[in-house]
XYZ file of C-alpha atoms in Angstrom:
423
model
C -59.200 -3.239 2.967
C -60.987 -5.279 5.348
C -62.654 -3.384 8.368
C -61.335 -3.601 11.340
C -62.975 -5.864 13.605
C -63.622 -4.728 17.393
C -62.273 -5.250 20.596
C -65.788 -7.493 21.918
C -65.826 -9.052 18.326
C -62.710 -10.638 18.544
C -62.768 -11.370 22.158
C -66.499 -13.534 21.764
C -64.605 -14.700 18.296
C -61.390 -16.545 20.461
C -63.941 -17.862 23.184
C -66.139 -19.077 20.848
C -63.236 -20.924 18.807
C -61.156 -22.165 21.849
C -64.433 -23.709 23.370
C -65.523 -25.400 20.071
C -62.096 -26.830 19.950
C -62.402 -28.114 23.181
C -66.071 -29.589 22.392
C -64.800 -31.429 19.027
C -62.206 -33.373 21.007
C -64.428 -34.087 23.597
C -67.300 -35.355 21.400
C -64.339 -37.124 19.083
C -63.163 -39.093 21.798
C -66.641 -39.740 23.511
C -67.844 -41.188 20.530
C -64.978 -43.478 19.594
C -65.439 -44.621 23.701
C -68.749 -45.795 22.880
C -68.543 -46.753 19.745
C -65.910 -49.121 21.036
C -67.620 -50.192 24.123
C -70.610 -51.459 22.132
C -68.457 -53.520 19.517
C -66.165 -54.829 22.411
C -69.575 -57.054 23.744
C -69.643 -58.245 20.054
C -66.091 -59.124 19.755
C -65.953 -60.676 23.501
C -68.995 -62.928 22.272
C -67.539 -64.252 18.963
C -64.638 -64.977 21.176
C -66.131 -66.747 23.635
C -68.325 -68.919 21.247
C -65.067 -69.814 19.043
C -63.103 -71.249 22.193
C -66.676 -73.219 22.926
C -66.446 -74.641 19.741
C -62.769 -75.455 20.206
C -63.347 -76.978 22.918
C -66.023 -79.423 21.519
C -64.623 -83.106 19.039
C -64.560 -82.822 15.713
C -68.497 -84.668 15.092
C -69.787 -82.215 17.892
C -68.190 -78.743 15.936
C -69.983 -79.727 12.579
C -72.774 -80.521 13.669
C -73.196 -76.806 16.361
C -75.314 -74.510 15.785
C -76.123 -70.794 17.381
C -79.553 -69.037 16.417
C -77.217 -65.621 17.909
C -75.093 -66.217 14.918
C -75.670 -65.790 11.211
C -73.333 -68.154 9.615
C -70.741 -70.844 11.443
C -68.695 -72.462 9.486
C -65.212 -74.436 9.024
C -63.128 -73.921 6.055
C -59.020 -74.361 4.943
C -56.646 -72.087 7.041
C -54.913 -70.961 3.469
C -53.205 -67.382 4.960
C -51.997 -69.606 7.826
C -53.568 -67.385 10.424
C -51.627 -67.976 13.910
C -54.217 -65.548 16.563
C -58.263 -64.802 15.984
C -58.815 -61.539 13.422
C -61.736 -59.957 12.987
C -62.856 -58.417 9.418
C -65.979 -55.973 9.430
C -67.866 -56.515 6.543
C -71.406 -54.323 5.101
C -73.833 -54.924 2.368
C -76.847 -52.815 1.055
C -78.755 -54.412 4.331
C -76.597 -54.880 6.848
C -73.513 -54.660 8.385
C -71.233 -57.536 9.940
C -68.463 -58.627 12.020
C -66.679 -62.024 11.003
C -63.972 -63.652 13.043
C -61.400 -66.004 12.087
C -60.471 -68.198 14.614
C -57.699 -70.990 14.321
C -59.067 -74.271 15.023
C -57.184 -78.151 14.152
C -54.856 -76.301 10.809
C -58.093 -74.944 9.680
C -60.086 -71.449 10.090
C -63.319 -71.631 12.027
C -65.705 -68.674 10.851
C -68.556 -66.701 12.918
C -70.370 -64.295 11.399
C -72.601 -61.813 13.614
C -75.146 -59.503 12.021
C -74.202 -55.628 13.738
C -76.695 -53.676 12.106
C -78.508 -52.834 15.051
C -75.437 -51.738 16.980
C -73.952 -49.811 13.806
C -77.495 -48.039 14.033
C -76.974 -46.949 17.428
C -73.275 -45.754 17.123
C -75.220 -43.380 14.008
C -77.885 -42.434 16.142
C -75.030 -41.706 19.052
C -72.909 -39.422 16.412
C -76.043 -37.841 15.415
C -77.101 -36.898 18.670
C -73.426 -35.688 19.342
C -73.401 -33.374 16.267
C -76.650 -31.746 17.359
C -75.985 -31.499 21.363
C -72.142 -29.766 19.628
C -74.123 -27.424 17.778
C -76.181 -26.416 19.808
C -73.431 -25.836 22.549
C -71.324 -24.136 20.005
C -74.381 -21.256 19.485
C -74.596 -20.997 23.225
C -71.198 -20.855 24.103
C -71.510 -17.828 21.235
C -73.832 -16.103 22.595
C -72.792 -16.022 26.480
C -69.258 -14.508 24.657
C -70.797 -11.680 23.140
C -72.644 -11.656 26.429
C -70.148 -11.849 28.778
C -67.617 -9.542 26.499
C -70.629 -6.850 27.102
C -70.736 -7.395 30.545
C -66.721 -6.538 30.395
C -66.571 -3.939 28.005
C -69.502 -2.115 29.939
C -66.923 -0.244 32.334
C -64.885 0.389 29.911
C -67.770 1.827 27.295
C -68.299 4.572 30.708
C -64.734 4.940 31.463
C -64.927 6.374 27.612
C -67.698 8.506 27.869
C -66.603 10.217 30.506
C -63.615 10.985 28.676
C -65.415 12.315 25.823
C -67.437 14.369 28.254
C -64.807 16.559 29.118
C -64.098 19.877 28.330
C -60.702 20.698 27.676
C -60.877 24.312 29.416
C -62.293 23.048 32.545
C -60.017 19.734 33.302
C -61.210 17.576 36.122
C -59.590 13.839 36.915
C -62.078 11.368 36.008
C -64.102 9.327 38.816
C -62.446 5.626 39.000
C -64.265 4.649 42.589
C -67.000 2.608 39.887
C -64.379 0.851 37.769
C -63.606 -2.477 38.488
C -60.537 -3.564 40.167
C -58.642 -4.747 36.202
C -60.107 -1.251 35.224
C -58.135 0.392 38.100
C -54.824 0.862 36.249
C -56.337 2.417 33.258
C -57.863 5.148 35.720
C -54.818 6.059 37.616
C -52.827 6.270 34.190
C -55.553 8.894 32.581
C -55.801 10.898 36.066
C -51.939 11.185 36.121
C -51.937 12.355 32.295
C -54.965 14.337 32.861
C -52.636 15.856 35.905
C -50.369 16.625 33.561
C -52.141 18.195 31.301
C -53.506 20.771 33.900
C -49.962 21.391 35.413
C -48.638 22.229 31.979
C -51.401 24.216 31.020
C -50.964 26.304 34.615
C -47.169 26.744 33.495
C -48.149 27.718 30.249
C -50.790 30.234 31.909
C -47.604 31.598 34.270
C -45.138 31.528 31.248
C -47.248 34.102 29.059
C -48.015 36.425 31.305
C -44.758 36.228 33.064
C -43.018 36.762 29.523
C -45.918 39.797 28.689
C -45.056 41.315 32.052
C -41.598 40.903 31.760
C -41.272 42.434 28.005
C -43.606 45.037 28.960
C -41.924 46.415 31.697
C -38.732 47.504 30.200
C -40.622 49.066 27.186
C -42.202 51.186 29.741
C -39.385 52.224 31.065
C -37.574 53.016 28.130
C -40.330 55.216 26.953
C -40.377 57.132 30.540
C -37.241 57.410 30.312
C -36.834 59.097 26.941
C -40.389 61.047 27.813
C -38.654 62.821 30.724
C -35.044 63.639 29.154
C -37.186 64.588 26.050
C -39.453 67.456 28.264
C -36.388 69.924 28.098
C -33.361 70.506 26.670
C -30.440 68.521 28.012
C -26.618 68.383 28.046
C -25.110 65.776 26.067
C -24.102 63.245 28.707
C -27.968 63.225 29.698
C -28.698 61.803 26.920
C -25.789 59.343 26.040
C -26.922 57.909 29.797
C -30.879 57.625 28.529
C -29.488 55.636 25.758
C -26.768 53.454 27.488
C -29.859 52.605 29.923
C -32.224 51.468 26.990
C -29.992 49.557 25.478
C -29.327 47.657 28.667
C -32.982 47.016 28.682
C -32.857 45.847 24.997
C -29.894 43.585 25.777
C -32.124 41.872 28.808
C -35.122 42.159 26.541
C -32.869 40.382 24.218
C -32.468 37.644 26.699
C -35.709 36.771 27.529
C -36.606 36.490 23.996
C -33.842 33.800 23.422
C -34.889 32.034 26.756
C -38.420 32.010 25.026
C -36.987 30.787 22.066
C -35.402 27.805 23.656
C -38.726 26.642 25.313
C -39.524 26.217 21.877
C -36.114 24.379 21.230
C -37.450 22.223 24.241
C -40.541 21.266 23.189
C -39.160 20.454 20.034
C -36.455 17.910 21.804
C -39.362 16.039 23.317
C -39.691 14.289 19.745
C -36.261 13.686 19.388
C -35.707 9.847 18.906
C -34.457 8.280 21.961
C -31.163 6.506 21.242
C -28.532 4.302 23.264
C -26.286 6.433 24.970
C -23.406 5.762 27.633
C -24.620 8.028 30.340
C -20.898 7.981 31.951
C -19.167 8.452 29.006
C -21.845 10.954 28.165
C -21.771 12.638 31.552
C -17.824 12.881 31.205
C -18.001 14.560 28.226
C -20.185 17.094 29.253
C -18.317 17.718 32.684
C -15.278 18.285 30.236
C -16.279 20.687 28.323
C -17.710 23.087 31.291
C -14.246 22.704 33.095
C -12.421 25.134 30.540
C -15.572 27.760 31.627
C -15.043 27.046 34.910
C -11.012 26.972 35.029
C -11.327 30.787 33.196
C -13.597 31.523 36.602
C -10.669 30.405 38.502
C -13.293 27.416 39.687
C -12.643 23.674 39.438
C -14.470 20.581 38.671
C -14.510 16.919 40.151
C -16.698 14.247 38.712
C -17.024 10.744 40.834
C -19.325 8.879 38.662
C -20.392 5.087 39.704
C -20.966 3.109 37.622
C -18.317 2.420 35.151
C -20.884 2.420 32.412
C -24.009 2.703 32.147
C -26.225 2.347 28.687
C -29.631 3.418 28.499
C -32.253 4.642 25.916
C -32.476 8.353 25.963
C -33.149 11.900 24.751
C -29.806 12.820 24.819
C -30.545 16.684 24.318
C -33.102 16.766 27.204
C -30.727 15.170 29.576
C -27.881 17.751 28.170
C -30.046 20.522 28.827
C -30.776 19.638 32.418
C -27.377 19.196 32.864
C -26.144 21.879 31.690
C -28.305 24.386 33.810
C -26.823 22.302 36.944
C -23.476 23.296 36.283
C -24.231 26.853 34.786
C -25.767 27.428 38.257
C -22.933 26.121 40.071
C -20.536 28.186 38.332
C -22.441 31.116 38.300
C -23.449 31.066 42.446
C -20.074 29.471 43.540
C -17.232 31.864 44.939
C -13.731 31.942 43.879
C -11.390 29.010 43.791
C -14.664 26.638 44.338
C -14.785 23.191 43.489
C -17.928 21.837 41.840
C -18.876 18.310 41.965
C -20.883 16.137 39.666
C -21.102 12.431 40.758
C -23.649 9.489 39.968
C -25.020 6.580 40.859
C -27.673 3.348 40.517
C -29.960 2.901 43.467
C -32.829 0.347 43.267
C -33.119 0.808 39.469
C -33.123 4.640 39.086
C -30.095 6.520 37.741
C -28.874 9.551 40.274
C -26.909 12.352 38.930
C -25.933 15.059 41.450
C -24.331 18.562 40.608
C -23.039 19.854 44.370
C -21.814 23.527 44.634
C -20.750 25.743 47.309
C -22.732 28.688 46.790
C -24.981 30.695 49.476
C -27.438 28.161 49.204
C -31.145 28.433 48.298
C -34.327 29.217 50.044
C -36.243 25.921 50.297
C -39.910 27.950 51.056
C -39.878 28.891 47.632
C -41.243 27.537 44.253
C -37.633 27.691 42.616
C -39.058 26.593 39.270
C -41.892 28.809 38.406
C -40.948 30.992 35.546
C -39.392 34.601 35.562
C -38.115 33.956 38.771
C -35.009 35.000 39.772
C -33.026 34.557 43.054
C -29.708 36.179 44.191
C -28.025 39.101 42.230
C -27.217 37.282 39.328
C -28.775 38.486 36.026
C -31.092 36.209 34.033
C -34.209 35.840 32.428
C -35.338 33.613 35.570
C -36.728 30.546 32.982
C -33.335 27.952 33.182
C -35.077 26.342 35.942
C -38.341 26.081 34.395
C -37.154 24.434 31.357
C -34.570 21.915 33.485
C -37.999 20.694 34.951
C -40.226 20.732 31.924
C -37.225 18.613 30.282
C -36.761 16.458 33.476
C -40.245 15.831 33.217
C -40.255 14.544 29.374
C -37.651 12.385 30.546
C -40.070 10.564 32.996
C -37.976 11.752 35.938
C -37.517 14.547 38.861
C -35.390 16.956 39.749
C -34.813 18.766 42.979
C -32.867 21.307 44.438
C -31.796 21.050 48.122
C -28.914 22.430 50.815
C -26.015 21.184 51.952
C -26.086 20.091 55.892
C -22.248 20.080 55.782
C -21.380 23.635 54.437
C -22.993 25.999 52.507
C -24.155 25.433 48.760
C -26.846 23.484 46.773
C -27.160 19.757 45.728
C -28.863 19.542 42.485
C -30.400 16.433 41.740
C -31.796 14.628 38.603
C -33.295 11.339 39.088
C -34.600 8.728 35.836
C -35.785 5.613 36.156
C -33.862 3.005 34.674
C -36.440 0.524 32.571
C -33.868 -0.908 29.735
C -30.356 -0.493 30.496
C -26.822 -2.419 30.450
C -24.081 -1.439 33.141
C -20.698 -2.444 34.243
C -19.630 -1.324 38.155
């Protein structure tokens, strides 16, 4: 296998060739321009001399002669020639330019001798070769130049990079790059960001999840450590263990709500795929209206626009979804009616989940993990994951109150890049 060749090798390689390319026309079509400047003197002469002759009697035409001119003669017009041609002609001495000129049904001949001009046009298309080459080597050489002169940000840009240390992440300096390098900056800064805010949620999840397994077990163990001191009736001790295994069974949970940050990292490889987000959305609201009917809650869906196909991780968008409408079922009172409606504003999908629940409290970070609001039970991560999986879908979510009643508007926002709609 050849080795790859690099980025300032190929880019000196395509200057190099487009300007040589542009030199070998030039040169091609200088040199025919002189070369047919010079011979046009040669053929305006014989032409002039052969209607001089023309003009002259019979006696006067045999008897002209031209020192400028190697051979004039008369002889039989035998191809019938009509209009002057000229023939070029070249021995081991010399070169020549002959014109037949009609004259009285017969041919009159001029011969010139061109070996001095033919020298010149050689000398001309020498010079021209060397002047090419030599541009050609320059032209080279102020490539690979001026490709070093780009590539020079570029070679920092990269060793900063390589600089960094991956427990101490700082956003690289761009005030130095050029203005085409700009781009390139922002785009590593905002992965770099990234990088640092899931590392911080990573931080918060594994303590969080140590803290929150760990508290329980303690617990349980004071628990049994006290009823265990003495002697006890039997009831005392069939309520120790109906208590632990309530703490099992929410020990239980978090462990599966672990588990399915797992399942969510996993989805982020999933292979994006075209998917109806109405039809999609539909089928999704369908399936959570049985839930909520058996809460004695209802469901509308108002989705705009008719259809709507986009590449996307359908799980990811499923599981953001889905914690939407969980939450809405789970915080709205009886006989509620949940609403999930969508839209397509200035090229960004908008899918709202709108409840009528007590509302949230806006001063707080609602996604950090093992948080829990309200006096619904939970392991306090759906939240967490509905933005980790917003966020591998390139969008947003957000969580805001109603101004005309009380509940929540839940809203998940993805830019549309590739997509075919009806309204």
């Amino acid at each position: 296998m050849l080795p790859q060749k690099s980025l300032r090798a190929k880019f000196a390689l395509q200057l190099a060739s487009a300007s040589t390319m542009l030199i070998v026309i030039f040169s091609v079509m200088l040199y025919h321009y002189i070369k047919i400047t010079i011979f046009e003197n040669i053929v305006q002469s014989l032409t002039l001399e052969a209607k001089n002759i023309s003009a002259m009697n019979e006696n006067e035409s045999l008897e002209y002669k031209n020192s400028n001119f190697d051979l004039i003669k008369i002889v039989l017009n035998d191809d019938n020639l009509t209009r002057p041609e000229f023939v070029s002609t070249k021995d081991i001495n010399a070169t020549y330019l002959t014109l037949y000129y009609p004259y009285q049904n017969r041919l009159l001949v001029l011969t010139k001798n061109t070996s001095e001009y033919s020298l010149i046009v050689d000398q001309i298309l020498v010079d021209i070769l060397i002047i090419n080459a030599t541009a050609i080597f320059l032209i080279l050489f102020y490539a690979l130049f001026l490709s070093r002169m780009l590539l020079a940000p570029l070679r920092s840009f990269c060793l900063k990079l390589g600089q960094l240390n991956e427990r101490f992440l700082q956003e690289v300096e761009t005030d130095e790059l050029p203005v085409e390098f700009k781009p390139l900056g922002d785009g590593v800064n905002r992965l770099i960001g990234r990088i640092l805010t899931f590392v911080q949620y990573q931080k918060e999840l594994f303590i969080g999840a140590a803290h929150e397994l760990k508290t329980p077990l303690a617990v349980m163990k004071t628990k049994n450590e006290v009823t265990l001191i003495k002697e006890r009736d039997t009831q005392k001790y069939i309520d120790t263990l109906k208590n632990n295994n309530e703490a099992i069974n929410q020990m239980n949970k978090m462990i599966s709500s672990i588990l399915e940050i797992g399942r969510q990292e996993g989805a982020q490889f999933e292979q994006p795929v075209m998917t109806d987000m109405i039809a999609y959305i539909n089928e999704i609201g369908n399936n959570f209206l049985i839930l909520a009917k058996g809460d004695d809650k209802n469901i509308r869906m108002s989705l705009r626009p008719h259809s709507l196909k986009i590449m996307i991780q359908p799980t990811l968008f499923l599981h953001v979804l889905q914690n939407f409408v969980q939450n809405a079922i789970k915080f709205s009172p009886k006989g509620a009616t949940i609403e999930i409606n969508s839209t397509l504003i200035n090229g960004e999908f908008i899918v709202r989940v709108i409840d009528e629940g007590i509302g949230i409290d806006e001063s707080k970070d609602l996604f950090a993990p093992f948080k829990r609001y309200g006096n619904s039970s939970g392991a306090g991560l759906g939240l967490f994951l509905a933005k980790g999986a917003a966020q591998a879908l390139g969008g947003r979510i957000e969580l805001r109150n109603r101004i005309d009643r009380s509940g929540t508007i839940a809203t998940l926002t993805l830019p549309i890049r590739n997509s075919k709609y009806k309204k």
